[in-house]
Amino acid sequence: GSEETQAGWEHHDPEVVDQRINKMDTLPFLRRALWDAELEDTVIAVVGASPRVATVWSTEIAMLFIDGGHGAEHAAADYRSWAHHVTQGGVLAIHDVFTDPADGGQAPHDEIYRPALDSGAFVEIGATGSLRLLRRQ
């Protein structure tokens, strides 16, 4: 899980710790949510280290939601690994984008949002709270 969900951090939830391996495991919660929403035949969960999974990914993505690590290294890796997979007209959704450092961490803003816009490949089409929606040109 992200840094802020680890033990000792504000959003830590001990219920999502797999006691056998002593690591965060939110996959069972995702599986139940997909079942409850009747989306098991629509959403495919891919589990693995994001940059590693991206190296074997071969299809275009119509909607990419990045809600990853809040450190600069993880955020930059998510952008470098995945943004080019978004199809023309597709949406790149980025969570936890804060323009003011007083409101939250800067990595999603500095390492994903700004590079996507600065590349000219994406334009902003919407925002709500800290979520930014960009469309690939």
mmCIF file of N, CA and C in Angstrom:
data_model
loop_
_atom_site.group_PDB
_atom_site.id
_atom_site.type_symbol
_atom_site.label_atom_id
_atom_site.label_comp_id
_atom_site.label_asym_id
_atom_site.label_seq_id
_atom_site.Cartn_x
_atom_site.Cartn_y
_atom_site.Cartn_z
ATOM 1 N N GLY A 1 0.812 -1.191 0.000
ATOM 2 C CA GLY A 1 0.000 0.000 0.000
ATOM 3 C C GLY A 1 0.852 1.251 0.000
ATOM 4 N N SER A 2 0.214 2.367 -0.251
ATOM 5 C CA SER A 2 0.889 3.660 -0.253
ATOM 6 C C SER A 2 1.479 3.976 1.109
ATOM 7 N N GLU A 3 2.397 4.932 1.104
ATOM 8 C CA GLU A 3 3.088 5.299 2.338
ATOM 9 C C GLU A 3 2.116 5.657 3.449
ATOM 10 N N GLU A 4 1.061 6.411 3.123
ATOM 11 C CA GLU A 4 0.159 6.919 4.151
ATOM 12 C C GLU A 4 -0.734 5.847 4.769
ATOM 13 N N THR A 5 -0.725 4.638 4.204
ATOM 14 C CA THR A 5 -1.520 3.556 4.793
ATOM 15 C C THR A 5 -0.688 2.625 5.662
ATOM 16 N N GLN A 6 0.593 2.876 5.763
ATOM 17 C CA GLN A 6 1.480 2.008 6.543
ATOM 18 C C GLN A 6 1.321 2.271 8.040
ATOM 19 N N ALA A 7 1.731 1.301 8.846
ATOM 20 C CA ALA A 7 1.628 1.418 10.305
ATOM 21 C C ALA A 7 2.286 2.707 10.775
ATOM 22 N N GLY A 8 1.589 3.402 11.667
ATOM 23 C CA GLY A 8 2.101 4.649 12.210
ATOM 24 C C GLY A 8 1.658 5.880 11.446
ATOM 25 N N TRP A 9 1.058 5.688 10.273
ATOM 26 C CA TRP A 9 0.599 6.823 9.472
ATOM 27 C C TRP A 9 -0.897 7.052 9.699
ATOM 28 N N GLU A 10 -1.357 8.225 9.300
ATOM 29 C CA GLU A 10 -2.723 8.680 9.554
ATOM 30 C C GLU A 10 -3.804 7.729 9.032
ATOM 31 N N HIS A 11 -3.621 7.171 7.852
ATOM 32 C CA HIS A 11 -4.673 6.367 7.226
ATOM 33 C C HIS A 11 -4.454 4.861 7.374
ATOM 34 N N HIS A 12 -3.629 4.461 8.325
ATOM 35 C CA HIS A 12 -3.368 3.032 8.519
ATOM 36 C C HIS A 12 -4.618 2.333 9.051
ATOM 37 N N ASP A 13 -4.947 1.202 8.450
ATOM 38 C CA ASP A 13 -6.067 0.379 8.900
ATOM 39 C C ASP A 13 -5.538 -1.025 9.134
ATOM 40 N N PRO A 14 -5.383 -1.430 10.398
ATOM 41 C CA PRO A 14 -4.809 -2.752 10.679
ATOM 42 C C PRO A 14 -5.631 -3.905 10.109
ATOM 43 N N GLU A 15 -6.898 -3.644 9.767
ATOM 44 C CA GLU A 15 -7.754 -4.689 9.209
ATOM 45 C C GLU A 15 -7.261 -5.173 7.846
ATOM 46 N N VAL A 16 -6.507 -4.348 7.131
ATOM 47 C CA VAL A 16 -6.042 -4.740 5.801
ATOM 48 C C VAL A 16 -4.628 -5.322 5.810
ATOM 49 N N VAL A 17 -4.108 -5.608 6.983
ATOM 50 C CA VAL A 17 -2.788 -6.234 7.089
ATOM 51 C C VAL A 17 -2.966 -7.746 7.089
ATOM 52 N N ASP A 18 -2.293 -8.420 6.180
ATOM 53 C CA ASP A 18 -2.274 -9.882 6.163
ATOM 54 C C ASP A 18 -1.298 -10.312 7.255
ATOM 55 N N GLN A 19 -1.828 -10.899 8.310
ATOM 56 C CA GLN A 19 -1.011 -11.252 9.472
ATOM 57 C C GLN A 19 0.049 -12.301 9.142
ATOM 58 N N ARG A 20 -0.227 -13.154 8.163
ATOM 59 C CA ARG A 20 0.725 -14.206 7.815
ATOM 60 C C ARG A 20 2.021 -13.646 7.236
ATOM 61 N N ILE A 21 1.891 -12.615 6.398
ATOM 62 C CA ILE A 21 3.079 -12.041 5.760
ATOM 63 C C ILE A 21 3.418 -10.655 6.301
ATOM 64 N N ASN A 22 2.556 -10.138 7.186
ATOM 65 C CA ASN A 22 2.735 -8.833 7.818
ATOM 66 C C ASN A 22 2.892 -7.704 6.791
ATOM 67 N N LYS A 23 2.020 -7.749 5.760
ATOM 68 C CA LYS A 23 2.011 -6.705 4.729
ATOM 69 C C LYS A 23 0.569 -6.309 4.442
ATOM 70 N N MET A 24 0.413 -5.078 3.934
ATOM 71 C CA MET A 24 -0.905 -4.598 3.529
ATOM 72 C C MET A 24 -1.400 -5.461 2.371
ATOM 73 N N ASP A 25 -2.688 -5.824 2.417
ATOM 74 C CA ASP A 25 -3.284 -6.577 1.320
ATOM 75 C C ASP A 25 -4.732 -6.135 1.156
ATOM 76 N N THR A 26 -4.958 -5.242 0.223
ATOM 77 C CA THR A 26 -6.305 -4.734 -0.020
ATOM 78 C C THR A 26 -7.033 -5.510 -1.116
ATOM 79 N N LEU A 27 -6.380 -6.495 -1.716
ATOM 80 C CA LEU A 27 -6.992 -7.249 -2.808
ATOM 81 C C LEU A 27 -8.313 -7.916 -2.407
ATOM 82 N N PRO A 28 -8.417 -8.542 -1.229
ATOM 83 C CA PRO A 28 -9.714 -9.126 -0.859
ATOM 84 C C PRO A 28 -10.838 -8.085 -0.797
ATOM 85 N N PHE A 29 -10.517 -6.867 -0.389
ATOM 86 C CA PHE A 29 -11.521 -5.804 -0.330
ATOM 87 C C PHE A 29 -11.945 -5.396 -1.740
ATOM 88 N N LEU A 30 -10.983 -5.329 -2.666
ATOM 89 C CA LEU A 30 -11.308 -5.025 -4.057
ATOM 90 C C LEU A 30 -12.191 -6.117 -4.644
ATOM 91 N N ARG A 31 -11.832 -7.357 -4.400
ATOM 92 C CA ARG A 31 -12.629 -8.469 -4.952
ATOM 93 C C ARG A 31 -14.068 -8.413 -4.459
ATOM 94 N N ARG A 32 -14.258 -8.136 -3.165
ATOM 95 C CA ARG A 32 -15.622 -8.033 -2.624
ATOM 96 C C ARG A 32 -16.361 -6.844 -3.242
ATOM 97 N N ALA A 33 -15.671 -5.715 -3.421
ATOM 98 C CA ALA A 33 -16.307 -4.534 -4.020
ATOM 99 C C ALA A 33 -16.733 -4.821 -5.461
ATOM 100 N N LEU A 34 -15.895 -5.509 -6.223
ATOM 101 C CA LEU A 34 -16.248 -5.866 -7.599
ATOM 102 C C LEU A 34 -17.444 -6.805 -7.624
ATOM 103 N N TRP A 35 -17.473 -7.748 -6.709
ATOM 104 C CA TRP A 35 -18.599 -8.685 -6.601
ATOM 105 C C TRP A 35 -19.880 -7.925 -6.262
ATOM 106 N N ASP A 36 -19.809 -7.074 -5.237
ATOM 107 C CA ASP A 36 -20.983 -6.314 -4.799
ATOM 108 C C ASP A 36 -21.520 -5.417 -5.910
ATOM 109 N N ALA A 37 -20.635 -4.863 -6.726
ATOM 110 C CA ALA A 37 -21.036 -3.965 -7.811
ATOM 111 C C ALA A 37 -21.351 -4.713 -9.108
ATOM 112 N N GLU A 38 -21.255 -6.044 -9.065
ATOM 113 C CA GLU A 38 -21.494 -6.887 -10.243
ATOM 114 C C GLU A 38 -20.592 -6.485 -11.412
ATOM 115 N N LEU A 39 -19.327 -6.263 -11.095
ATOM 116 C CA LEU A 39 -18.354 -5.851 -12.108
ATOM 117 C C LEU A 39 -17.272 -6.895 -12.361
ATOM 118 N N GLU A 40 -17.451 -8.094 -11.839
ATOM 119 C CA GLU A 40 -16.411 -9.112 -12.011
ATOM 120 C C GLU A 40 -16.149 -9.455 -13.474
ATOM 121 N N ASP A 41 -17.149 -9.300 -14.334
ATOM 122 C CA ASP A 41 -16.961 -9.600 -15.755
ATOM 123 C C ASP A 41 -16.493 -8.380 -16.548
ATOM 124 N N THR A 42 -16.352 -7.240 -15.880
ATOM 125 C CA THR A 42 -15.978 -5.994 -16.543
ATOM 126 C C THR A 42 -14.586 -5.528 -16.158
ATOM 127 N N VAL A 43 -14.268 -5.612 -14.871
ATOM 128 C CA VAL A 43 -12.993 -5.124 -14.343
ATOM 129 C C VAL A 43 -12.047 -6.296 -14.135
ATOM 130 N N ILE A 44 -10.846 -6.160 -14.629
ATOM 131 C CA ILE A 44 -9.825 -7.188 -14.451
ATOM 132 C C ILE A 44 -8.754 -6.625 -13.534
ATOM 133 N N ALA A 45 -8.592 -7.251 -12.379
ATOM 134 C CA ALA A 45 -7.553 -6.813 -11.440
ATOM 135 C C ALA A 45 -6.220 -7.431 -11.856
ATOM 136 N N VAL A 46 -5.218 -6.595 -11.949
ATOM 137 C CA VAL A 46 -3.867 -7.046 -12.266
ATOM 138 C C VAL A 46 -3.012 -6.719 -11.049
ATOM 139 N N VAL A 47 -2.370 -7.737 -10.492
ATOM 140 C CA VAL A 47 -1.630 -7.560 -9.247
ATOM 141 C C VAL A 47 -0.140 -7.704 -9.505
ATOM 142 N N GLY A 48 0.615 -6.714 -9.068
ATOM 143 C CA GLY A 48 2.062 -6.757 -9.223
ATOM 144 C C GLY A 48 2.650 -5.375 -9.060
ATOM 145 N N ALA A 49 3.950 -5.294 -9.066
ATOM 146 C CA ALA A 49 4.623 -3.997 -9.000
ATOM 147 C C ALA A 49 4.299 -3.228 -10.280
ATOM 148 N N SER A 50 3.795 -2.024 -10.142
ATOM 149 C CA SER A 50 3.301 -1.245 -11.275
ATOM 150 C C SER A 50 4.282 -1.153 -12.448
ATOM 151 N N PRO A 51 5.533 -0.732 -12.242
ATOM 152 C CA PRO A 51 6.451 -0.644 -13.391
ATOM 153 C C PRO A 51 6.714 -1.996 -14.058
ATOM 154 N N ARG A 52 6.728 -3.052 -13.273
ATOM 155 C CA ARG A 52 6.967 -4.380 -13.850
ATOM 156 C C ARG A 52 5.781 -4.826 -14.698
ATOM 157 N N VAL A 53 4.565 -4.625 -14.181
ATOM 158 C CA VAL A 53 3.369 -4.986 -14.947
ATOM 159 C C VAL A 53 3.325 -4.191 -16.252
ATOM 160 N N ALA A 54 3.673 -2.919 -16.189
ATOM 161 C CA ALA A 54 3.627 -2.065 -17.386
ATOM 162 C C ALA A 54 4.547 -2.558 -18.491
ATOM 163 N N THR A 55 5.646 -3.211 -18.138
ATOM 164 C CA THR A 55 6.584 -3.679 -19.169
ATOM 165 C C THR A 55 5.994 -4.795 -20.023
ATOM 166 N N VAL A 56 4.999 -5.505 -19.508
ATOM 167 C CA VAL A 56 4.388 -6.587 -20.285
ATOM 168 C C VAL A 56 2.981 -6.227 -20.768
ATOM 169 N N TRP A 57 2.527 -5.032 -20.438
ATOM 170 C CA TRP A 57 1.205 -4.584 -20.869
ATOM 171 C C TRP A 57 1.253 -4.267 -22.357
ATOM 172 N N SER A 58 0.272 -4.768 -23.137
ATOM 173 C CA SER A 58 0.349 -4.575 -24.584
ATOM 174 C C SER A 58 -0.900 -3.954 -25.201
ATOM 175 N N THR A 59 -1.896 -3.627 -24.412
ATOM 176 C CA THR A 59 -3.117 -3.060 -24.984
ATOM 177 C C THR A 59 -3.291 -1.602 -24.571
ATOM 178 N N GLU A 60 -4.041 -0.866 -25.399
ATOM 179 C CA GLU A 60 -4.347 0.517 -25.064
ATOM 180 C C GLU A 60 -5.359 0.556 -23.922
ATOM 181 N N ILE A 61 -5.345 1.658 -23.189
ATOM 182 C CA ILE A 61 -6.222 1.818 -22.030
ATOM 183 C C ILE A 61 -7.132 3.016 -22.282
ATOM 184 N N ALA A 62 -8.451 2.818 -22.141
ATOM 185 C CA ALA A 62 -9.401 3.904 -22.356
ATOM 186 C C ALA A 62 -9.500 4.820 -21.140
ATOM 187 N N MET A 63 -9.311 4.255 -19.951
ATOM 188 C CA MET A 63 -9.375 5.065 -18.737
ATOM 189 C C MET A 63 -8.364 4.525 -17.743
ATOM 190 N N LEU A 64 -7.373 5.335 -17.424
ATOM 191 C CA LEU A 64 -6.321 4.955 -16.482
ATOM 192 C C LEU A 64 -6.465 5.801 -15.228
ATOM 193 N N PHE A 65 -6.638 5.153 -14.087
ATOM 194 C CA PHE A 65 -6.764 5.843 -12.802
ATOM 195 C C PHE A 65 -5.496 5.595 -12.006
ATOM 196 N N ILE A 66 -4.745 6.653 -11.718
ATOM 197 C CA ILE A 66 -3.523 6.519 -10.926
ATOM 198 C C ILE A 66 -3.783 7.050 -9.528
ATOM 199 N N ASP A 67 -3.757 6.153 -8.569
ATOM 200 C CA ASP A 67 -3.858 6.492 -7.146
ATOM 201 C C ASP A 67 -2.754 5.709 -6.473
ATOM 202 N N GLY A 68 -1.541 6.085 -6.759
ATOM 203 C CA GLY A 68 -0.388 5.304 -6.325
ATOM 204 C C GLY A 68 0.361 5.924 -5.177
ATOM 205 N N GLY A 69 1.627 5.580 -5.094
ATOM 206 C CA GLY A 69 2.480 6.093 -4.037
ATOM 207 C C GLY A 69 2.616 7.602 -4.118
ATOM 208 N N HIS A 70 2.808 8.220 -2.969
ATOM 209 C CA HIS A 70 2.886 9.676 -2.916
ATOM 210 C C HIS A 70 4.313 10.196 -2.889
ATOM 211 N N GLY A 71 5.281 9.297 -2.969
ATOM 212 C CA GLY A 71 6.671 9.723 -3.085
ATOM 213 C C GLY A 71 6.980 10.051 -4.536
ATOM 214 N N ALA A 72 7.943 10.937 -4.752
ATOM 215 C CA ALA A 72 8.285 11.369 -6.109
ATOM 216 C C ALA A 72 8.693 10.196 -6.995
ATOM 217 N N GLU A 73 9.480 9.281 -6.463
ATOM 218 C CA GLU A 73 9.966 8.149 -7.262
ATOM 219 C C GLU A 73 8.817 7.276 -7.754
ATOM 220 N N HIS A 74 7.872 6.936 -6.860
ATOM 221 C CA HIS A 74 6.746 6.083 -7.255
ATOM 222 C C HIS A 74 5.815 6.791 -8.230
ATOM 223 N N ALA A 75 5.530 8.063 -7.964
ATOM 224 C CA ALA A 75 4.638 8.815 -8.853
ATOM 225 C C ALA A 75 5.245 8.950 -10.251
ATOM 226 N N ALA A 76 6.520 9.285 -10.325
ATOM 227 C CA ALA A 76 7.188 9.421 -11.626
ATOM 228 C C ALA A 76 7.203 8.093 -12.370
ATOM 229 N N ALA A 77 7.430 7.002 -11.651
ATOM 230 C CA ALA A 77 7.441 5.674 -12.280
ATOM 231 C C ALA A 77 6.062 5.325 -12.825
ATOM 232 N N ASP A 78 4.999 5.665 -12.088
ATOM 233 C CA ASP A 78 3.644 5.401 -12.583
ATOM 234 C C ASP A 78 3.396 6.166 -13.883
ATOM 235 N N TYR A 79 3.776 7.432 -13.917
ATOM 236 C CA TYR A 79 3.571 8.228 -15.133
ATOM 237 C C TYR A 79 4.381 7.665 -16.299
ATOM 238 N N ARG A 80 5.667 7.439 -16.085
ATOM 239 C CA ARG A 80 6.542 6.918 -17.160
ATOM 240 C C ARG A 80 6.072 5.550 -17.649
ATOM 241 N N SER A 81 5.576 4.737 -16.730
ATOM 242 C CA SER A 81 5.204 3.364 -17.077
ATOM 243 C C SER A 81 3.865 3.263 -17.791
ATOM 244 N N TRP A 82 2.927 4.140 -17.455
ATOM 245 C CA TRP A 82 1.557 3.921 -17.888
ATOM 246 C C TRP A 82 0.953 4.962 -18.826
ATOM 247 N N ALA A 83 1.336 6.215 -18.755
ATOM 248 C CA ALA A 83 0.643 7.270 -19.515
ATOM 249 C C ALA A 83 0.617 6.991 -21.015
ATOM 250 N N HIS A 84 1.684 6.423 -21.550
ATOM 251 C CA HIS A 84 1.728 6.184 -23.001
ATOM 252 C C HIS A 84 0.760 5.087 -23.448
ATOM 253 N N HIS A 85 0.206 4.332 -22.499
ATOM 254 C CA HIS A 85 -0.774 3.300 -22.841
ATOM 255 C C HIS A 85 -2.184 3.868 -23.023
ATOM 256 N N VAL A 86 -2.417 5.103 -22.585
ATOM 257 C CA VAL A 86 -3.749 5.704 -22.710
ATOM 258 C C VAL A 86 -4.013 6.007 -24.181
ATOM 259 N N THR A 87 -5.118 5.492 -24.689
ATOM 260 C CA THR A 87 -5.470 5.658 -26.092
ATOM 261 C C THR A 87 -5.862 7.109 -26.400
ATOM 262 N N GLN A 88 -5.757 7.498 -27.658
ATOM 263 C CA GLN A 88 -6.191 8.831 -28.072
ATOM 264 C C GLN A 88 -7.661 8.993 -27.710
ATOM 265 N N GLY A 89 -7.990 10.076 -27.021
ATOM 266 C CA GLY A 89 -9.353 10.304 -26.547
ATOM 267 C C GLY A 89 -9.624 9.672 -25.195
ATOM 268 N N GLY A 90 -8.672 8.885 -24.709
ATOM 269 C CA GLY A 90 -8.814 8.230 -23.412
ATOM 270 C C GLY A 90 -8.546 9.187 -22.262
ATOM 271 N N VAL A 91 -8.872 8.730 -21.062
ATOM 272 C CA VAL A 91 -8.777 9.571 -19.870
ATOM 273 C C VAL A 91 -7.689 9.065 -18.934
ATOM 274 N N LEU A 92 -6.894 10.011 -18.459
ATOM 275 C CA LEU A 92 -5.926 9.767 -17.393
ATOM 276 C C LEU A 92 -6.477 10.467 -16.161
ATOM 277 N N ALA A 93 -6.873 9.697 -15.153
ATOM 278 C CA ALA A 93 -7.407 10.243 -13.903
ATOM 279 C C ALA A 93 -6.318 10.128 -12.842
ATOM 280 N N ILE A 94 -6.025 11.240 -12.183
ATOM 281 C CA ILE A 94 -4.939 11.280 -11.198
ATOM 282 C C ILE A 94 -5.514 11.726 -9.864
ATOM 283 N N HIS A 95 -5.329 10.902 -8.842
ATOM 284 C CA HIS A 95 -5.835 11.229 -7.505
ATOM 285 C C HIS A 95 -4.757 11.902 -6.671
ATOM 286 N N ASP A 96 -5.191 12.723 -5.740
ATOM 287 C CA ASP A 96 -4.309 13.418 -4.788
ATOM 288 C C ASP A 96 -3.418 14.454 -5.459
ATOM 289 N N VAL A 97 -4.002 15.230 -6.373
ATOM 290 C CA VAL A 97 -3.284 16.329 -7.010
ATOM 291 C C VAL A 97 -3.574 17.600 -6.207
ATOM 292 N N PHE A 98 -2.544 18.123 -5.581
ATOM 293 C CA PHE A 98 -2.671 19.345 -4.783
ATOM 294 C C PHE A 98 -1.714 20.396 -5.336
ATOM 295 N N THR A 99 -2.250 21.536 -5.744
ATOM 296 C CA THR A 99 -1.394 22.608 -6.248
ATOM 297 C C THR A 99 -0.712 23.350 -5.107
ATOM 298 N N ASP A 100 -1.334 23.354 -3.933
ATOM 299 C CA ASP A 100 -0.769 24.026 -2.763
ATOM 300 C C ASP A 100 -0.178 22.981 -1.824
ATOM 301 N N PRO A 101 1.110 23.031 -1.555
ATOM 302 C CA PRO A 101 1.740 22.050 -0.667
ATOM 303 C C PRO A 101 1.091 21.971 0.716
ATOM 304 N N ALA A 102 0.438 23.027 1.162
ATOM 305 C CA ALA A 102 -0.230 23.007 2.464
ATOM 306 C C ALA A 102 -1.422 22.054 2.472
ATOM 307 N N ASP A 103 -1.955 21.740 1.284
ATOM 308 C CA ASP A 103 -3.126 20.870 1.193
ATOM 309 C C ASP A 103 -2.779 19.397 1.098
ATOM 310 N N GLY A 104 -1.563 19.063 0.695
ATOM 311 C CA GLY A 104 -1.186 17.661 0.558
ATOM 312 C C GLY A 104 0.127 17.514 -0.175
ATOM 313 N N GLY A 105 0.530 16.266 -0.313
ATOM 314 C CA GLY A 105 1.795 15.958 -0.973
ATOM 315 C C GLY A 105 1.844 16.448 -2.407
ATOM 316 N N GLN A 106 3.035 16.653 -2.909
ATOM 317 C CA GLN A 106 3.227 17.244 -4.225
ATOM 318 C C GLN A 106 3.579 16.251 -5.324
ATOM 319 N N ALA A 107 3.911 15.017 -4.980
ATOM 320 C CA ALA A 107 4.383 14.089 -6.013
ATOM 321 C C ALA A 107 3.373 13.857 -7.135
ATOM 322 N N PRO A 108 2.086 13.562 -6.856
ATOM 323 C CA PRO A 108 1.166 13.381 -7.983
ATOM 324 C C PRO A 108 1.053 14.635 -8.859
ATOM 325 N N HIS A 109 1.131 15.810 -8.252
ATOM 326 C CA HIS A 109 1.079 17.063 -9.017
ATOM 327 C C HIS A 109 2.341 17.242 -9.849
ATOM 328 N N ASP A 110 3.502 17.115 -9.196
ATOM 329 C CA ASP A 110 4.778 17.410 -9.854
ATOM 330 C C ASP A 110 5.263 16.316 -10.796
ATOM 331 N N GLU A 111 4.931 15.064 -10.501
ATOM 332 C CA GLU A 111 5.502 13.934 -11.245
ATOM 333 C C GLU A 111 4.531 13.275 -12.224
ATOM 334 N N ILE A 112 3.228 13.605 -12.139
ATOM 335 C CA ILE A 112 2.251 13.014 -13.064
ATOM 336 C C ILE A 112 1.463 14.117 -13.781
ATOM 337 N N TYR A 113 0.738 14.911 -13.004
ATOM 338 C CA TYR A 113 -0.142 15.940 -13.562
ATOM 339 C C TYR A 113 0.612 16.943 -14.440
ATOM 340 N N ARG A 114 1.637 17.592 -13.894
ATOM 341 C CA ARG A 114 2.388 18.597 -14.655
ATOM 342 C C ARG A 114 3.082 17.987 -15.869
ATOM 343 N N PRO A 115 3.810 16.867 -15.726
ATOM 344 C CA PRO A 115 4.449 16.291 -16.917
ATOM 345 C C PRO A 115 3.447 15.902 -18.008
ATOM 346 N N ALA A 116 2.270 15.406 -17.611
ATOM 347 C CA ALA A 116 1.264 15.032 -18.607
ATOM 348 C C ALA A 116 0.804 16.261 -19.385
ATOM 349 N N LEU A 117 0.492 17.337 -18.683
ATOM 350 C CA LEU A 117 0.069 18.564 -19.365
ATOM 351 C C LEU A 117 1.207 19.175 -20.173
ATOM 352 N N ASP A 118 2.393 19.218 -19.577
ATOM 353 C CA ASP A 118 3.548 19.824 -20.251
ATOM 354 C C ASP A 118 3.962 19.062 -21.506
ATOM 355 N N SER A 119 3.624 17.770 -21.563
ATOM 356 C CA SER A 119 3.976 16.968 -22.737
ATOM 357 C C SER A 119 3.177 17.375 -23.968
ATOM 358 N N GLY A 120 2.035 18.017 -23.741
ATOM 359 C CA GLY A 120 1.150 18.366 -24.844
ATOM 360 C C GLY A 120 0.264 17.220 -25.281
ATOM 361 N N ALA A 121 0.471 16.045 -24.719
ATOM 362 C CA ALA A 121 -0.321 14.876 -25.084
ATOM 363 C C ALA A 121 -1.668 14.841 -24.367
ATOM 364 N N PHE A 122 -1.797 15.601 -23.270
ATOM 365 C CA PHE A 122 -3.016 15.580 -22.463
ATOM 366 C C PHE A 122 -3.519 16.997 -22.220
ATOM 367 N N VAL A 123 -4.852 17.134 -22.103
ATOM 368 C CA VAL A 123 -5.481 18.389 -21.695
ATOM 369 C C VAL A 123 -6.415 18.083 -20.532
ATOM 370 N N GLU A 124 -6.526 19.044 -19.627
ATOM 371 C CA GLU A 124 -7.416 18.842 -18.479
ATOM 372 C C GLU A 124 -8.859 19.008 -18.920
ATOM 373 N N ILE A 125 -9.708 18.066 -18.491
ATOM 374 C CA ILE A 125 -11.127 18.124 -18.850
ATOM 375 C C ILE A 125 -12.024 18.206 -17.627
ATOM 376 N N GLY A 126 -11.461 18.036 -16.441
ATOM 377 C CA GLY A 126 -12.293 18.115 -15.256
ATOM 378 C C GLY A 126 -11.490 17.957 -13.987
ATOM 379 N N ALA A 127 -12.105 18.405 -12.889
ATOM 380 C CA ALA A 127 -11.479 18.283 -11.578
ATOM 381 C C ALA A 127 -12.567 18.289 -10.520
ATOM 382 N N THR A 128 -12.369 17.488 -9.500
ATOM 383 C CA THR A 128 -13.234 17.522 -8.332
ATOM 384 C C THR A 128 -12.390 17.143 -7.133
ATOM 385 N N GLY A 129 -12.366 18.011 -6.141
ATOM 386 C CA GLY A 129 -11.484 17.776 -5.006
ATOM 387 C C GLY A 129 -10.050 17.676 -5.501
ATOM 388 N N SER A 130 -9.377 16.601 -5.112
ATOM 389 C CA SER A 130 -7.980 16.415 -5.541
ATOM 390 C C SER A 130 -7.855 15.519 -6.774
ATOM 391 N N LEU A 131 -8.972 15.165 -7.390
ATOM 392 C CA LEU A 131 -8.965 14.322 -8.592
ATOM 393 C C LEU A 131 -8.903 15.199 -9.837
ATOM 394 N N ARG A 132 -7.960 14.889 -10.730
ATOM 395 C CA ARG A 132 -7.834 15.604 -11.996
ATOM 396 C C ARG A 132 -8.062 14.621 -13.137
ATOM 397 N N LEU A 133 -8.836 15.051 -14.125
ATOM 398 C CA LEU A 133 -9.122 14.236 -15.303
ATOM 399 C C LEU A 133 -8.493 14.889 -16.521
ATOM 400 N N LEU A 134 -7.663 14.126 -17.207
ATOM 401 C CA LEU A 134 -6.992 14.600 -18.412
ATOM 402 C C LEU A 134 -7.383 13.709 -19.585
ATOM 403 N N ARG A 135 -7.558 14.315 -20.749
ATOM 404 C CA ARG A 135 -7.870 13.544 -21.960
ATOM 405 C C ARG A 135 -6.654 13.555 -22.862
ATOM 406 N N ARG A 136 -6.369 12.370 -23.422
ATOM 407 C CA ARG A 136 -5.246 12.272 -24.361
ATOM 408 C C ARG A 136 -5.671 12.837 -25.703
ATOM 409 N N GLN A 137 -4.834 13.713 -26.252
ATOM 410 C CA GLN A 137 -5.101 14.363 -27.541
ATOM 411 C C GLN A 137 -4.903 13.393 -28.687
#
